[in-house]
Amino acid sequence: MRLTTKGRFAVTAMIDVAMRQHLGPVTLASISQRQHISLSYLEQLFGKLRRHELVESVRGPGGGYSLARRPEDISIADVIIAVDEPLDATQCGGKANCQGDGIAGRCMTHDLWAALNTRMVEFLDSVNLKTMVEQNLAQGVSIEQTAVIRKPVSPMPSVKPAKVRAPNSVFNLAQNLA
């Protein structure tokens, strides 16, 4: 069993959102910059997190993501499961056909790995985002105290069209030459 970058990055990004959402919606670009995670990868992860109703998105200028529930109500297991991260240490994927397809029976260590799966899920379910935020703050991770000021989108400058005295057709050209 190995926790891949998908699960690690999803947890890291969710902690980042939990730490900063009091300042307003958190952009994926800012998470990407702070946590050194590819923006396109974050977009994929947050699509899954949104579908599992762990985050809400706000569109437009000043938009971004915020938690859909309180940080204490979102466990690390919720985040990992939302991004389709397998938490299975058994060789058979929990199917109890450890010897291979078509061969009945479990391997000698199946129950050991199945018990490990249960403990992992129990542990990850016992840790929530609020706990992780508090732990990071206690370790000295700083949060900007002011909201990120985004430049307002300015309207395009109005330009008056110049009067063109050139002919705009072959017919007009012929009249101007005559």
mmCIF file of C-alpha atoms in Angstrom, residues 4-173:
data_model
loop_
_atom_site.group_PDB
_atom_site.id
_atom_site.type_symbol
_atom_site.label_atom_id
_atom_site.label_comp_id
_atom_site.label_asym_id
_atom_site.label_seq_id
_atom_site.Cartn_x
_atom_site.Cartn_y
_atom_site.Cartn_z
ATOM 1 C CA THR A 4 0.302 8.450 -4.030
ATOM 2 C CA THR A 5 0.793 12.118 -4.809
ATOM 3 C CA LYS A 6 -2.906 12.405 -5.618
ATOM 4 C CA GLY A 7 -3.874 11.809 -1.995
ATOM 5 C CA ARG A 8 -0.953 13.766 -0.567
ATOM 6 C CA PHE A 9 -1.584 16.804 -2.770
ATOM 7 C CA ALA A 10 -5.332 16.753 -2.103
ATOM 8 C CA VAL A 11 -4.766 16.745 1.664
ATOM 9 C CA THR A 12 -2.131 19.483 1.428
ATOM 10 C CA ALA A 13 -4.386 21.680 -0.721
ATOM 11 C CA MET A 14 -7.377 21.186 1.578
ATOM 12 C CA ILE A 15 -5.296 22.189 4.608
ATOM 13 C CA ASP A 16 -4.172 25.272 2.690
ATOM 14 C CA VAL A 17 -7.818 26.198 1.968
ATOM 15 C CA ALA A 18 -8.829 25.549 5.582
ATOM 16 C CA MET A 19 -6.044 27.827 6.823
ATOM 17 C CA ARG A 20 -6.909 30.725 4.522
ATOM 18 C CA GLN A 21 -10.631 30.609 3.778
ATOM 19 C CA HIS A 22 -11.388 33.195 6.490
ATOM 20 C CA LEU A 23 -9.809 35.718 4.111
ATOM 21 C CA GLY A 24 -12.220 34.794 1.319
ATOM 22 C CA PRO A 25 -12.222 32.188 -1.438
ATOM 23 C CA VAL A 26 -8.767 30.693 -2.048
ATOM 24 C CA THR A 27 -7.574 30.504 -5.643
ATOM 25 C CA LEU A 28 -5.968 27.399 -7.066
ATOM 26 C CA ALA A 29 -3.209 29.596 -8.468
ATOM 27 C CA SER A 30 -2.280 30.752 -4.955
ATOM 28 C CA ILE A 31 -2.334 27.168 -3.639
ATOM 29 C CA SER A 32 -0.203 26.107 -6.585
ATOM 30 C CA GLN A 33 2.317 28.832 -5.846
ATOM 31 C CA ARG A 34 2.506 28.202 -2.086
ATOM 32 C CA GLN A 35 2.507 24.391 -2.197
ATOM 33 C CA HIS A 36 4.403 23.854 -5.468
ATOM 34 C CA ILE A 37 1.627 21.755 -7.009
ATOM 35 C CA SER A 38 0.784 21.967 -10.691
ATOM 36 C CA LEU A 39 -2.253 24.168 -11.353
ATOM 37 C CA SER A 40 -3.729 21.688 -13.833
ATOM 38 C CA TYR A 41 -3.333 18.884 -11.289
ATOM 39 C CA LEU A 42 -5.104 21.002 -8.656
ATOM 40 C CA GLU A 43 -7.951 21.651 -11.099
ATOM 41 C CA GLN A 44 -8.454 17.906 -11.497
ATOM 42 C CA LEU A 45 -8.335 17.295 -7.748
ATOM 43 C CA PHE A 46 -10.709 20.138 -6.904
ATOM 44 C CA GLY A 47 -13.194 18.919 -9.491
ATOM 45 C CA LYS A 48 -13.394 15.643 -7.551
ATOM 46 C CA LEU A 49 -13.475 17.419 -4.185
ATOM 47 C CA ARG A 50 -16.340 19.616 -5.421
ATOM 48 C CA ARG A 51 -18.305 16.600 -6.675
ATOM 49 C CA HIS A 52 -17.930 15.027 -3.224
ATOM 50 C CA GLU A 53 -19.178 18.301 -1.688
ATOM 51 C CA LEU A 54 -16.025 18.978 0.299
ATOM 52 C CA VAL A 55 -15.391 22.367 -1.343
ATOM 53 C CA GLU A 56 -17.517 25.070 -2.934
ATOM 54 C CA SER A 57 -16.388 27.239 -5.791
ATOM 55 C CA VAL A 58 -16.995 30.932 -6.395
ATOM 56 C CA ARG A 59 -16.595 32.142 -9.962
ATOM 57 C CA GLY A 60 -15.433 35.456 -11.297
ATOM 58 C CA PRO A 61 -13.095 38.125 -9.950
ATOM 59 C CA GLY A 62 -12.404 37.429 -6.286
ATOM 60 C CA GLY A 63 -13.444 33.811 -6.800
ATOM 61 C CA GLY A 64 -11.815 30.627 -5.658
ATOM 62 C CA TYR A 65 -12.605 27.745 -3.336
ATOM 63 C CA SER A 66 -13.776 27.450 0.244
ATOM 64 C CA LEU A 67 -14.695 24.464 2.382
ATOM 65 C CA ALA A 68 -18.264 23.242 1.968
ATOM 66 C CA ARG A 69 -18.334 22.142 5.619
ATOM 67 C CA ARG A 70 -16.626 23.197 8.801
ATOM 68 C CA PRO A 71 -12.972 22.040 9.018
ATOM 69 C CA GLU A 72 -13.772 19.825 12.002
ATOM 70 C CA ASP A 73 -16.384 17.999 9.902
ATOM 71 C CA ILE A 74 -13.984 17.011 7.097
ATOM 72 C CA SER A 75 -11.683 14.101 7.869
ATOM 73 C CA ILE A 76 -8.475 13.310 6.046
ATOM 74 C CA ALA A 77 -10.100 10.009 5.002
ATOM 75 C CA ASP A 78 -12.931 12.019 3.357
ATOM 76 C CA VAL A 79 -10.378 13.923 1.270
ATOM 77 C CA ILE A 80 -8.396 10.853 0.230
ATOM 78 C CA ILE A 81 -11.506 8.873 -0.670
ATOM 79 C CA ALA A 82 -12.915 11.836 -2.641
ATOM 80 C CA VAL A 83 -9.920 11.843 -4.999
ATOM 81 C CA ASP A 84 -10.239 8.084 -5.590
ATOM 82 C CA GLU A 85 -7.113 7.191 -3.678
ATOM 83 C CA PRO A 86 -7.100 3.458 -2.911
ATOM 84 C CA LEU A 87 -6.430 2.682 0.739
ATOM 85 C CA ASP A 88 -5.834 -1.024 0.425
ATOM 86 C CA ALA A 89 -2.767 -2.942 1.563
ATOM 87 C CA THR A 90 -4.004 -6.340 0.400
ATOM 88 C CA GLN A 91 -2.570 -7.824 -2.753
ATOM 89 C CA CYS A 92 -6.040 -8.789 -3.982
ATOM 90 C CA GLY A 93 -7.764 -5.453 -3.499
ATOM 91 C CA GLY A 94 -9.930 -6.898 -0.743
ATOM 92 C CA LYS A 95 -11.451 -9.588 -2.989
ATOM 93 C CA ALA A 96 -9.894 -12.456 -1.038
ATOM 94 C CA ASN A 97 -8.545 -14.099 -4.215
ATOM 95 C CA CYS A 98 -4.939 -13.404 -3.282
ATOM 96 C CA GLN A 99 -3.554 -16.274 -5.322
ATOM 97 C CA GLY A 100 -4.863 -14.752 -8.549
ATOM 98 C CA ASP A 101 -7.998 -14.776 -10.674
ATOM 99 C CA GLY A 102 -9.637 -18.145 -10.901
ATOM 100 C CA ILE A 103 -7.775 -19.485 -7.875
ATOM 101 C CA ALA A 104 -9.911 -19.624 -4.753
ATOM 102 C CA GLY A 105 -8.519 -18.778 -1.356
ATOM 103 C CA ARG A 106 -6.706 -16.096 0.480
ATOM 104 C CA CYS A 107 -3.006 -15.793 1.076
ATOM 105 C CA MET A 108 -1.595 -16.438 4.545
ATOM 106 C CA THR A 109 -1.249 -12.712 5.258
ATOM 107 C CA HIS A 110 -4.619 -11.544 3.908
ATOM 108 C CA ASP A 111 -6.117 -10.965 7.366
ATOM 109 C CA LEU A 112 -3.038 -8.989 8.445
ATOM 110 C CA TRP A 113 -3.299 -6.585 5.491
ATOM 111 C CA ALA A 114 -7.083 -6.326 5.807
ATOM 112 C CA ALA A 115 -6.655 -5.355 9.487
ATOM 113 C CA LEU A 116 -4.057 -2.751 8.459
ATOM 114 C CA ASN A 117 -6.587 -1.311 5.983
ATOM 115 C CA THR A 118 -9.152 -0.996 8.766
ATOM 116 C CA ARG A 119 -6.677 0.732 11.086
ATOM 117 C CA MET A 120 -5.518 3.129 8.357
ATOM 118 C CA VAL A 121 -9.051 4.219 7.563
ATOM 119 C CA GLU A 122 -9.878 4.536 11.271
ATOM 120 C CA PHE A 123 -6.782 6.689 11.843
ATOM 121 C CA LEU A 124 -7.350 8.936 8.810
ATOM 122 C CA ASP A 125 -10.998 9.252 9.784
ATOM 123 C CA SER A 126 -9.989 10.387 13.294
ATOM 124 C CA VAL A 127 -7.924 13.327 11.977
ATOM 125 C CA ASN A 128 -9.790 16.334 10.610
ATOM 126 C CA LEU A 129 -8.768 19.514 8.822
ATOM 127 C CA LYS A 130 -9.192 21.635 11.952
ATOM 128 C CA THR A 131 -6.644 19.451 13.771
ATOM 129 C CA MET A 132 -4.211 19.780 10.856
ATOM 130 C CA VAL A 133 -4.634 23.576 10.734
ATOM 131 C CA GLU A 134 -3.988 23.849 14.467
ATOM 132 C CA GLN A 135 -0.935 21.601 14.142
ATOM 133 C CA ASN A 136 0.506 23.697 11.304
ATOM 134 C CA LEU A 137 -0.111 26.957 13.180
ATOM 135 C CA ALA A 138 1.589 25.495 16.270
ATOM 136 C CA GLN A 139 4.609 24.615 14.113
ATOM 137 C CA GLY A 140 4.890 28.232 12.964
ATOM 138 C CA VAL A 141 3.271 28.146 9.545
ATOM 139 C CA SER A 142 2.192 31.724 8.903
ATOM 140 C CA ILE A 143 -0.943 32.918 7.190
ATOM 141 C CA GLU A 144 -1.194 36.257 5.490
ATOM 142 C CA GLN A 145 -3.406 38.451 7.665
ATOM 143 C CA THR A 146 -4.918 40.473 4.863
ATOM 144 C CA ALA A 147 -6.977 39.266 2.004
ATOM 145 C CA VAL A 148 -5.227 39.111 -1.322
ATOM 146 C CA ILE A 149 -6.110 42.316 -3.112
ATOM 147 C CA ARG A 150 -7.063 41.541 -6.642
ATOM 148 C CA LYS A 151 -6.968 44.279 -9.197
ATOM 149 C CA PRO A 152 -10.420 45.127 -10.437
ATOM 150 C CA VAL A 153 -10.969 44.352 -14.047
ATOM 151 C CA SER A 154 -10.917 47.668 -15.864
ATOM 152 C CA PRO A 155 -13.096 48.193 -18.879
ATOM 153 C CA MET A 156 -11.461 48.404 -22.250
ATOM 154 C CA PRO A 157 -10.596 52.011 -23.136
ATOM 155 C CA SER A 158 -13.052 53.525 -25.516
ATOM 156 C CA VAL A 159 -11.479 54.489 -28.791
ATOM 157 C CA LYS A 160 -13.378 56.579 -31.268
ATOM 158 C CA PRO A 161 -13.111 55.156 -34.729
ATOM 159 C CA ALA A 162 -11.143 57.367 -37.073
ATOM 160 C CA LYS A 163 -12.911 58.687 -40.118
ATOM 161 C CA VAL A 164 -11.512 56.869 -43.063
ATOM 162 C CA ARG A 165 -11.696 58.706 -46.317
ATOM 163 C CA ALA A 166 -10.552 55.733 -48.352
ATOM 164 C CA PRO A 167 -13.039 54.032 -50.620
ATOM 165 C CA ASN A 168 -14.463 50.835 -49.204
ATOM 166 C CA SER A 169 -15.448 49.245 -52.480
ATOM 167 C CA VAL A 170 -14.415 49.033 -56.079
ATOM 168 C CA PHE A 171 -17.467 51.082 -57.043
ATOM 169 C CA ASN A 172 -16.483 53.921 -54.658
ATOM 170 C CA LEU A 173 -12.922 53.756 -55.911
#
